[in-house]
């Protein structure tokens, strides 16, 4: 009973998601569009830089707007009201309006792209656009409504509105004396004052939202890392899928070894001599002066494999010679299919000469 309980505890522990996500899991999540991203960061950057562009391009926009009204009052009011003139009027007004807002639109577009790139880099995926019926599950929807993330979002919204409200109040309170004097100022001065206050508020609010969005990004990153964590069992399963089951791989390697041994044993009957130790090592050599520059090892082995090589050599009347130092050296330094090194030529040549002499006497 105790051992069963321990097994269950170990199984539950292995299922706990305590391990950081593997690179493969991160890549799969990225392909599905699941990344650490704050939706508030691009909006905050766009707000701040758009107001900053108003400050930078304000003179240009004022001149363009002045030209529009001047052309309306000095040129277009004197035109005859015809279909062609009205079309021309609206076309020119449209183009002039575009020229006024183009700088702001360009700044907003570049800021949006750059702020997203800072968070997730370059990513193209259509997976989030796919129809998924699981998103229509009312139970899952209710869980999201009453989740911890929803509570955090609510607290963030309240905090954001409180800070922005305080900034607006503080800014307007600092300008209360100027606000009281607006009724005595010319219309142009009123517009200048209102534009100045609006720009000041926009820049302040933009900076505040950027700071809050950075904290939100850190929170989103924490939540994302938490959501993609893996259990020890997940890591094992992923390894099996990517590298293969160790048991199956072991069986494949064993089969490969058997096949390699079979091929090696098939080469033993072609040998000229088998050099032994006499029981622990066996090395089969072959030399063909027409095709080989030096004698070549075509089979070797120890213990059981050495006995098998000697047995096949005996069945095929291959000469077996006992030479302990040479057998050990050949086994240790020369792989199957390789020619013997130059420092062994003398010893191997003596063995082969003896073998050829024995074969000559036999013939």
Short mmCIF file of C-alpha atoms in Angstrom, two decimals:
data_model
loop_
_atom_site.label_atom_id
_atom_site.label_comp_id
_atom_site.label_asym_id
_atom_site.label_seq_id
_atom_site.Cartn_x
_atom_site.Cartn_y
_atom_site.Cartn_z
CA UNK A 1 0.00 0.00 0.00
CA UNK A 2 2.85 2.35 0.90
CA UNK A 3 4.74 1.55 -2.32
CA UNK A 4 1.60 2.17 -4.39
CA UNK A 5 1.15 5.56 -2.70
CA UNK A 6 4.78 6.42 -3.39
CA UNK A 7 4.33 5.49 -7.05
CA UNK A 8 1.27 7.72 -7.29
CA UNK A 9 3.15 10.60 -5.62
CA UNK A 10 6.07 10.17 -8.02
CA UNK A 11 3.69 10.06 -10.98
CA UNK A 12 1.94 13.25 -9.84
CA UNK A 13 5.32 14.93 -9.29
CA UNK A 14 6.43 13.99 -12.79
CA UNK A 15 3.27 15.62 -14.17
CA UNK A 16 3.85 18.95 -12.39
CA UNK A 17 4.95 21.64 -14.83
CA UNK A 18 8.10 22.77 -13.06
CA UNK A 19 10.66 22.75 -15.89
CA UNK A 20 11.39 25.65 -18.29
CA UNK A 21 10.14 25.12 -21.82
CA UNK A 22 12.54 23.47 -24.24
CA UNK A 23 13.64 25.24 -27.45
CA UNK A 24 11.38 22.90 -29.44
CA UNK A 25 8.35 23.78 -27.28
CA UNK A 26 9.15 27.50 -27.66
CA UNK A 27 9.39 27.15 -31.43
CA UNK A 28 6.07 25.28 -31.62
CA UNK A 29 4.39 27.96 -29.47
CA UNK A 30 5.83 30.69 -31.70
CA UNK A 31 4.53 28.95 -34.82
CA UNK A 32 1.06 28.98 -33.23
CA UNK A 33 1.37 32.71 -32.51
CA UNK A 34 1.77 32.17 -28.76
CA UNK A 35 4.40 34.69 -27.63
CA UNK A 36 4.98 37.06 -24.74
CA UNK A 37 3.39 40.28 -25.94
CA UNK A 38 1.79 43.32 -24.36
CA UNK A 39 -0.97 44.91 -26.44
CA UNK A 40 -0.61 48.10 -24.42
CA UNK A 41 3.02 48.74 -25.35
CA UNK A 42 2.42 49.56 -29.06
CA UNK A 43 -0.57 51.75 -28.14
CA UNK A 44 1.47 53.69 -25.56
CA UNK A 45 4.37 54.21 -27.99
CA UNK A 46 1.99 55.34 -30.76
CA UNK A 47 0.26 57.84 -28.46
CA UNK A 48 3.54 59.33 -27.22
CA UNK A 49 5.26 59.58 -30.60
CA UNK A 50 2.15 60.91 -32.34
CA UNK A 51 1.94 63.78 -29.87
CA UNK A 52 5.69 64.23 -30.25
CA UNK A 53 5.22 64.44 -34.02
CA UNK A 54 2.58 67.14 -33.48
CA UNK A 55 5.21 69.07 -31.55
CA UNK A 56 7.88 68.50 -34.24
CA UNK A 57 5.70 69.01 -37.32
CA UNK A 58 3.33 71.53 -35.75
CA UNK A 59 4.74 74.45 -37.76
CA UNK A 60 4.46 72.50 -41.03
CA UNK A 61 0.88 71.40 -40.29
CA UNK A 62 -0.11 74.95 -39.32
CA UNK A 63 1.23 76.35 -42.61
CA UNK A 64 -0.52 73.65 -44.65
CA UNK A 65 -3.79 74.21 -42.81
CA UNK A 66 -3.49 77.97 -43.39
CA UNK A 67 -2.97 77.36 -47.11
CA UNK A 68 -6.09 75.20 -47.22
CA UNK A 69 -8.32 77.88 -45.67
CA UNK A 70 -6.68 80.61 -47.74
CA UNK A 71 -7.30 78.70 -50.97
CA UNK A 72 -10.92 78.10 -49.91
CA UNK A 73 -11.69 81.76 -49.18
CA UNK A 74 -9.60 83.32 -51.93
CA UNK A 75 -9.92 80.84 -54.79
CA UNK A 76 -12.70 78.31 -54.41
CA UNK A 77 -15.42 80.77 -53.29
CA UNK A 78 -15.05 82.60 -56.61
CA UNK A 79 -15.52 79.43 -58.70
CA UNK A 80 -18.77 78.58 -60.42
CA UNK A 81 -20.70 75.77 -58.78
CA UNK A 82 -20.49 73.03 -61.36
CA UNK A 83 -20.00 69.28 -61.09
CA UNK A 84 -16.46 69.53 -62.45
CA UNK A 85 -15.53 72.37 -60.09
CA UNK A 86 -16.99 70.59 -57.06
CA UNK A 87 -15.11 67.37 -57.93
CA UNK A 88 -11.92 69.35 -58.37
CA UNK A 89 -12.51 71.14 -55.06
CA UNK A 90 -12.94 67.91 -53.10
CA UNK A 91 -9.97 66.25 -54.81
CA UNK A 92 -7.69 69.13 -53.93
CA UNK A 93 -9.01 69.35 -50.37
CA UNK A 94 -8.49 65.60 -49.96
CA UNK A 95 -4.89 65.78 -51.21
CA UNK A 96 -4.11 68.77 -49.02
CA UNK A 97 -5.60 67.02 -45.98
CA UNK A 98 -3.51 63.94 -46.71
CA UNK A 99 -0.37 66.08 -46.90
CA UNK A 100 -1.22 67.52 -43.48
CA UNK A 101 -1.65 64.17 -41.70
CA UNK A 102 0.96 62.11 -43.59
CA UNK A 103 3.79 62.86 -41.10
CA UNK A 104 1.65 61.72 -38.18
CA UNK A 105 0.48 58.59 -40.03
CA UNK A 106 4.05 57.67 -40.96
CA UNK A 107 5.21 58.12 -37.38
CA UNK A 108 2.31 55.99 -36.11
CA UNK A 109 3.00 53.20 -38.64
CA UNK A 110 6.74 53.08 -37.98
CA UNK A 111 6.17 53.16 -34.21
CA UNK A 112 3.63 50.33 -34.38
CA UNK A 113 5.96 48.11 -36.43
CA UNK A 114 9.00 48.90 -34.29
CA UNK A 115 7.24 48.37 -30.94
CA UNK A 116 5.92 44.98 -32.07
CA UNK A 117 9.33 44.02 -33.43
CA UNK A 118 10.94 44.81 -30.07
CA UNK A 119 8.61 42.35 -28.38
CA UNK A 120 8.41 39.38 -30.76
CA UNK A 121 10.81 40.06 -33.62
CA UNK A 122 9.81 38.94 -37.13
CA UNK A 123 6.93 36.49 -37.05
CA UNK A 124 4.41 35.45 -39.70
CA UNK A 125 1.73 32.95 -38.76
CA UNK A 126 -1.90 32.39 -39.67
CA UNK A 127 -2.67 29.95 -36.88
CA UNK A 128 -4.48 32.52 -34.64
CA UNK A 129 -6.85 33.27 -37.56
CA UNK A 130 -8.02 29.65 -37.84
CA UNK A 131 -11.53 28.78 -36.73
CA UNK A 132 -11.34 26.95 -33.39
CA UNK A 133 -14.59 25.78 -31.85
CA UNK A 134 -12.89 25.45 -28.47
CA UNK A 135 -12.96 29.25 -28.28
CA UNK A 136 -16.79 29.08 -28.30
CA UNK A 137 -16.85 26.89 -25.18
CA UNK A 138 -18.93 28.83 -22.59
CA UNK A 139 -17.25 27.02 -19.68
CA UNK A 140 -13.81 28.08 -20.83
CA UNK A 141 -15.12 31.60 -21.38
CA UNK A 142 -16.49 31.73 -17.84
CA UNK A 143 -13.12 30.52 -16.51
CA UNK A 144 -11.39 33.37 -18.32
CA UNK A 145 -13.85 35.93 -16.96
CA UNK A 146 -13.23 34.86 -13.35
CA UNK A 147 -9.53 34.10 -13.74
CA UNK A 148 -6.59 35.74 -11.98
CA UNK A 149 -5.53 37.40 -15.23
CA UNK A 150 -8.91 39.15 -15.50
CA UNK A 151 -8.48 40.49 -11.97
CA UNK A 152 -4.98 41.71 -12.82
CA UNK A 153 -6.29 43.43 -15.97
CA UNK A 154 -9.02 45.12 -13.91
CA UNK A 155 -6.48 46.37 -11.35
CA UNK A 156 -4.25 47.63 -14.17
CA UNK A 157 -7.11 49.53 -15.77
CA UNK A 158 -8.13 51.16 -12.48
CA UNK A 159 -4.52 52.08 -11.73
CA UNK A 160 -4.01 53.45 -15.22
CA UNK A 161 -7.15 55.61 -15.14
CA UNK A 162 -6.31 56.86 -11.63
CA UNK A 163 -2.81 57.94 -12.62
CA UNK A 164 -3.99 59.56 -15.86
CA UNK A 165 -6.80 61.34 -14.03
CA UNK A 166 -4.36 62.70 -11.48
CA UNK A 167 -1.97 63.89 -14.22
CA UNK A 168 -4.80 65.67 -16.07
CA UNK A 169 -6.01 67.27 -12.83
CA UNK A 170 -2.49 68.37 -11.82
CA UNK A 171 -1.73 69.81 -15.26
CA UNK A 172 -5.00 71.74 -15.52
CA UNK A 173 -4.71 72.96 -11.92
CA UNK A 174 -1.25 74.34 -12.70
CA UNK A 175 -2.82 76.27 -15.61
CA UNK A 176 -5.89 77.51 -13.68
CA UNK A 177 -4.84 81.15 -13.82
CA UNK A 178 -4.36 80.98 -17.59
CA UNK A 179 -7.68 79.19 -17.99
CA UNK A 180 -9.46 82.01 -16.14
CA UNK A 181 -7.95 84.54 -18.54
CA UNK A 182 -9.04 82.77 -21.74
CA UNK A 183 -12.21 84.83 -22.04
CA UNK A 184 -10.14 88.02 -22.45
CA UNK A 185 -7.72 86.57 -25.07
CA UNK A 186 -8.04 86.69 -28.87
CA UNK A 187 -9.21 83.53 -30.61
CA UNK A 188 -5.73 82.79 -31.99
CA UNK A 189 -4.17 82.93 -28.53
CA UNK A 190 -6.89 80.60 -27.20
CA UNK A 191 -6.07 78.04 -29.89
CA UNK A 192 -2.34 78.33 -29.12
CA UNK A 193 -2.93 77.85 -25.40
CA UNK A 194 -5.27 74.88 -25.88
CA UNK A 195 -2.82 73.25 -28.33
CA UNK A 196 0.03 73.75 -25.85
CA UNK A 197 -1.91 72.20 -22.96
CA UNK A 198 -3.10 69.32 -25.15
CA UNK A 199 0.45 68.54 -26.31
CA UNK A 200 1.72 68.69 -22.75
CA UNK A 201 -0.99 66.33 -21.55
CA UNK A 202 -0.45 63.97 -24.49
CA UNK A 203 3.29 63.69 -23.86
CA UNK A 204 2.84 63.18 -20.12
CA UNK A 205 0.13 60.56 -20.56
CA UNK A 206 2.15 58.85 -23.28
CA UNK A 207 5.20 58.55 -21.03
CA UNK A 208 3.09 57.23 -18.16
CA UNK A 209 1.43 54.66 -20.41
CA UNK A 210 4.85 53.53 -21.72
CA UNK A 211 6.08 52.93 -18.16
CA UNK A 212 2.91 51.03 -17.27
CA UNK A 213 3.10 49.08 -20.55
CA UNK A 214 6.68 48.01 -19.76
CA UNK A 215 5.47 46.57 -16.46
CA UNK A 216 2.61 44.91 -18.32
CA UNK A 217 5.10 43.38 -20.78
CA UNK A 218 7.13 41.94 -17.91
CA UNK A 219 3.93 40.48 -16.44
CA UNK A 220 2.88 39.03 -19.81
CA UNK A 221 6.33 37.49 -20.21
CA UNK A 222 6.07 35.95 -16.75
CA UNK A 223 2.61 34.54 -17.54
CA UNK A 224 3.82 33.22 -20.91
CA UNK A 225 6.82 31.47 -19.38
CA UNK A 226 4.52 29.99 -16.76
CA UNK A 227 2.02 28.78 -19.38
CA UNK A 228 4.62 26.95 -21.50
CA UNK A 229 6.40 25.24 -18.61
CA UNK A 230 6.81 21.50 -19.03
CA UNK A 231 6.70 18.57 -16.68
CA UNK A 232 9.51 16.04 -16.46
CA UNK A 233 7.28 13.59 -18.30
CA UNK A 234 6.69 16.13 -21.10
CA UNK A 235 10.46 16.51 -21.53
CA UNK A 236 10.89 12.74 -21.70
CA UNK A 237 8.08 12.39 -24.25
CA UNK A 238 9.53 15.20 -26.36
CA UNK A 239 12.95 13.57 -26.28
CA UNK A 240 11.43 10.26 -27.38
CA UNK A 241 9.66 11.95 -30.28
CA UNK A 242 12.72 13.85 -31.45
CA UNK A 243 15.43 11.30 -30.73
CA UNK A 244 13.42 8.09 -30.76
CA UNK A 245 12.57 5.62 -28.02
CA UNK A 246 15.84 4.48 -26.32
CA UNK A 247 14.62 0.86 -26.28
CA UNK A 248 13.88 0.93 -30.00
CA UNK A 249 17.18 2.67 -30.73
CA UNK A 250 18.99 0.04 -28.68
CA UNK A 251 17.31 -2.76 -30.62
CA UNK A 252 18.24 -1.04 -33.90
CA UNK A 253 21.88 -0.72 -32.82
CA UNK A 254 21.93 -4.36 -31.74
CA UNK A 255 20.54 -5.43 -35.09
CA UNK A 256 23.11 -3.28 -36.88
CA UNK A 257 25.88 -4.89 -34.85
CA UNK A 258 24.62 -8.37 -35.74
CA UNK A 259 24.45 -7.48 -39.41
CA UNK A 260 27.95 -5.99 -39.30
CA UNK A 261 29.24 -9.13 -37.59
CA UNK A 262 27.57 -11.33 -40.21
CA UNK A 263 29.21 -9.33 -43.00
CA UNK A 264 32.56 -9.58 -41.21
CA UNK A 265 32.22 -13.35 -40.77
CA UNK A 266 31.40 -13.69 -44.47
CA UNK A 267 34.79 -12.10 -45.23
CA UNK A 268 36.78 -14.54 -43.07
CA UNK A 269 36.89 -17.34 -45.74
CA UNK A 270 38.63 -14.84 -48.08
CA UNK A 271 41.49 -14.29 -45.61
CA UNK A 272 45.08 -15.45 -46.20
CA UNK A 273 45.85 -15.90 -42.52
CA UNK A 274 44.28 -15.55 -39.06
CA UNK A 275 46.61 -14.33 -36.32
CA UNK A 276 45.56 -15.29 -32.78
CA UNK A 277 46.55 -14.65 -29.16
CA UNK A 278 45.75 -17.71 -29.01
CA UNK A 279 42.26 -17.60 -27.41
CA UNK A 280 41.40 -13.99 -26.58
CA UNK A 281 42.19 -12.23 -29.89
CA UNK A 282 41.83 -13.14 -33.55
CA UNK A 283 42.65 -10.96 -36.58
CA UNK A 284 42.04 -12.05 -40.18
CA UNK A 285 44.37 -10.59 -42.85
CA UNK A 286 44.06 -10.56 -46.62
CA UNK A 287 46.61 -9.42 -49.19
CA UNK A 288 46.06 -9.06 -52.95
CA UNK A 289 49.15 -7.60 -54.63
CA UNK A 290 47.12 -6.53 -57.66
CA UNK A 291 44.54 -4.46 -55.73
CA UNK A 292 46.16 -3.71 -52.36
CA UNK A 293 49.23 -1.71 -51.42
CA UNK A 294 49.47 -3.50 -48.08
CA UNK A 295 47.76 -6.37 -46.22
CA UNK A 296 44.30 -5.42 -44.94
CA UNK A 297 42.38 -6.44 -41.82
CA UNK A 298 39.06 -7.93 -42.96
CA UNK A 299 37.87 -9.29 -39.58
CA UNK A 300 38.83 -9.07 -35.93
CA UNK A 301 37.36 -9.83 -32.54
CA UNK A 302 37.86 -10.94 -28.97
CA UNK A 303 36.53 -13.74 -26.80
CA UNK A 304 33.47 -15.31 -28.48
CA UNK A 305 33.98 -13.48 -31.77
CA UNK A 306 37.64 -14.60 -31.83
CA UNK A 307 36.55 -18.21 -31.36
CA UNK A 308 33.99 -17.82 -34.14
CA UNK A 309 36.64 -16.38 -36.52
CA UNK A 310 38.99 -19.27 -35.77
CA UNK A 311 36.17 -21.79 -36.27
CA UNK A 312 35.27 -20.36 -39.69
CA UNK A 313 38.97 -20.25 -40.62
CA UNK A 314 39.34 -23.90 -39.67
CA UNK A 315 36.26 -24.88 -41.69
CA UNK A 316 37.65 -23.07 -44.74
CA UNK A 317 41.25 -24.32 -44.21
CA UNK A 318 42.61 -20.84 -43.53
CA UNK A 319 46.02 -20.91 -41.86
CA UNK A 320 45.90 -19.84 -38.22
CA UNK A 321 49.10 -18.59 -36.63
CA UNK A 322 49.66 -17.80 -32.97
CA UNK A 323 51.48 -14.51 -32.43
CA UNK A 324 50.41 -12.76 -29.24
CA UNK A 325 52.13 -9.36 -29.64
CA UNK A 326 51.17 -9.02 -33.31
CA UNK A 327 47.54 -10.08 -32.69
CA UNK A 328 47.13 -7.54 -29.87
CA UNK A 329 48.77 -4.74 -31.83
CA UNK A 330 46.72 -5.36 -34.97
CA UNK A 331 43.48 -5.52 -32.95
CA UNK A 332 44.26 -2.28 -31.10
CA UNK A 333 45.64 -0.16 -33.97
CA UNK A 334 43.96 -1.30 -37.19
CA UNK A 335 40.23 -1.09 -37.93
CA UNK A 336 38.33 -3.47 -40.17
CA UNK A 337 38.87 -2.56 -43.82
CA UNK A 338 42.10 -0.63 -43.11
CA UNK A 339 45.58 -1.52 -44.35
CA UNK A 340 48.25 -2.26 -41.76
CA UNK A 341 50.62 0.62 -40.88
CA UNK A 342 54.19 0.72 -42.17
CA UNK A 343 55.77 -0.21 -38.83
CA UNK A 344 54.03 -3.63 -39.00
CA UNK A 345 55.07 -4.49 -42.56
CA UNK A 346 58.06 -6.58 -41.46
CA UNK A 347 56.18 -8.70 -38.91
CA UNK A 348 53.17 -9.27 -41.19
CA UNK A 349 55.40 -9.99 -44.20
CA UNK A 350 57.15 -12.73 -42.24
CA UNK A 351 53.81 -14.26 -41.32
CA UNK A 352 52.53 -14.13 -44.91
CA UNK A 353 55.81 -15.57 -46.25
CA UNK A 354 55.44 -18.46 -43.84
CA UNK A 355 51.80 -18.95 -44.92
CA UNK A 356 52.67 -18.91 -48.64
CA UNK A 357 55.49 -21.39 -47.97
CA UNK A 358 53.09 -23.74 -46.18
CA UNK A 359 50.57 -23.47 -49.03
CA UNK A 360 53.34 -24.16 -51.55
CA UNK A 361 54.37 -27.32 -49.70
CA UNK A 362 50.73 -28.35 -49.46
CA UNK A 363 50.30 -27.95 -53.24
#
